[in-house]
């Protein structure tokens, strides 16, 4: 019997070895064919090639180019308009503070390297200016800027102060102590009003030169919310509905089962509307079929609490829908803007990687389903990510700054997180969940499906072109989910 068992174990082991070898050979070839790169500049790499600015990113053969959705006779003119808009965007976003600076080794110059912030048109002392040099008969330094005026105190004896215009200051003294005292009293005043820009100061002594940043910023008035003492004063529940009143009423009943007083906001663009009434329920009726993101904008615009919880109209709260747990995470980490939960145990989070590319062709945006980053300190059930499922708690003022593009009417969710990339800090937590109602006749209605699944055409292609990336990383004939799965498994594992 033992001999027979040993024989079977050997057979199993041999079989596993053969299958493993077949898997490696087969999928390595598959990977090579799927992601084989060409030397031509017209293709784009699937995974980010690098993160430098101004380069052309590449995606593999078989990828769908968004420009293919645009009629040829419209494409050239559209690109010209897009380039102009992108240049204006860069002008708005650009700053002197983005320039790469290097510190010289063993410099005798002392200066601020970070944190020197001035208000527009306001005289402010430059902290930390100093010279640490060996004994000389005379010491001479110069300080120059491009967007401001430099001033210092009255000139003491044995000291010469010269100006080259208003933006350059030259100080010469026989005493190092006197010179440093004067440097400690140098002030900078910006000459033009701008709420968020910067300047670069050049500090020189003999052959030594240093450049340091000056941030020019108008302080913002803080937006503060009274958190009150209970969840109802902290969170508003928001949803958007269209032709699904049976589902909506089930959702509302489940909310009231667990949160009897919390405010609920419903945005409704149904073709034939029904009245939704109840304590602390605000029902906003929109013009018919305005769309998914237009409804989101309306609902979120009416929130007056610090946070709002977004739910779909066919969700249902359970005993595991602990909104308080999400609030706790947000309060513990004030930098967070959005925290997602799970729907029937699925979190559906994803990571986004954006390569800016260049002005004509645009950039590449990579979406990794299941992609996440580090865990949140103190909350091992939560991780940083780029986007989450349609069940999330969000900071009201942060989401209002990003908004929802009303041109995305029917099928959109990831696009909100694409627009918020670099602005919204997002996390996902697996311990707070909500349920999903079963499919009913409302979902199967031909009228509902006509609006729910409209198909994609040139309109969507143009919209994404204006979002500054021409390509989405998916292959012809494959579902978005399937390709994302392959990308994650083959390229990263």
Coordinates of C-alpha atoms in Angstrom, one line a residue, residues 44-52 55-59 353-356 364:
X44 CA 3.4 53.1 -27.4
X45 CA 4.7 50.9 -24.6
X46 CA 2.1 49.3 -22.3
X47 CA 4.0 49.8 -19.1
X48 CA 5.5 53.3 -18.3
X49 CA 8.8 53.7 -20.0
X50 CA 9.9 56.5 -17.7
X51 CA 8.5 59.5 -15.9
X52 CA 10.3 62.4 -17.6
X55 CA 8.6 62.3 -24.2
X56 CA 6.4 60.2 -26.5
X57 CA 4.9 57.2 -24.6
X58 CA 4.3 53.9 -26.4
X59 CA 1.6 51.3 -26.4
X353 CA -0.2 55.7 -13.7
X354 CA 0.0 58.7 -16.0
X355 CA 2.7 59.6 -18.5
X356 CA 2.3 63.2 -19.7
X364 CA -0.7 57.6 -21.7

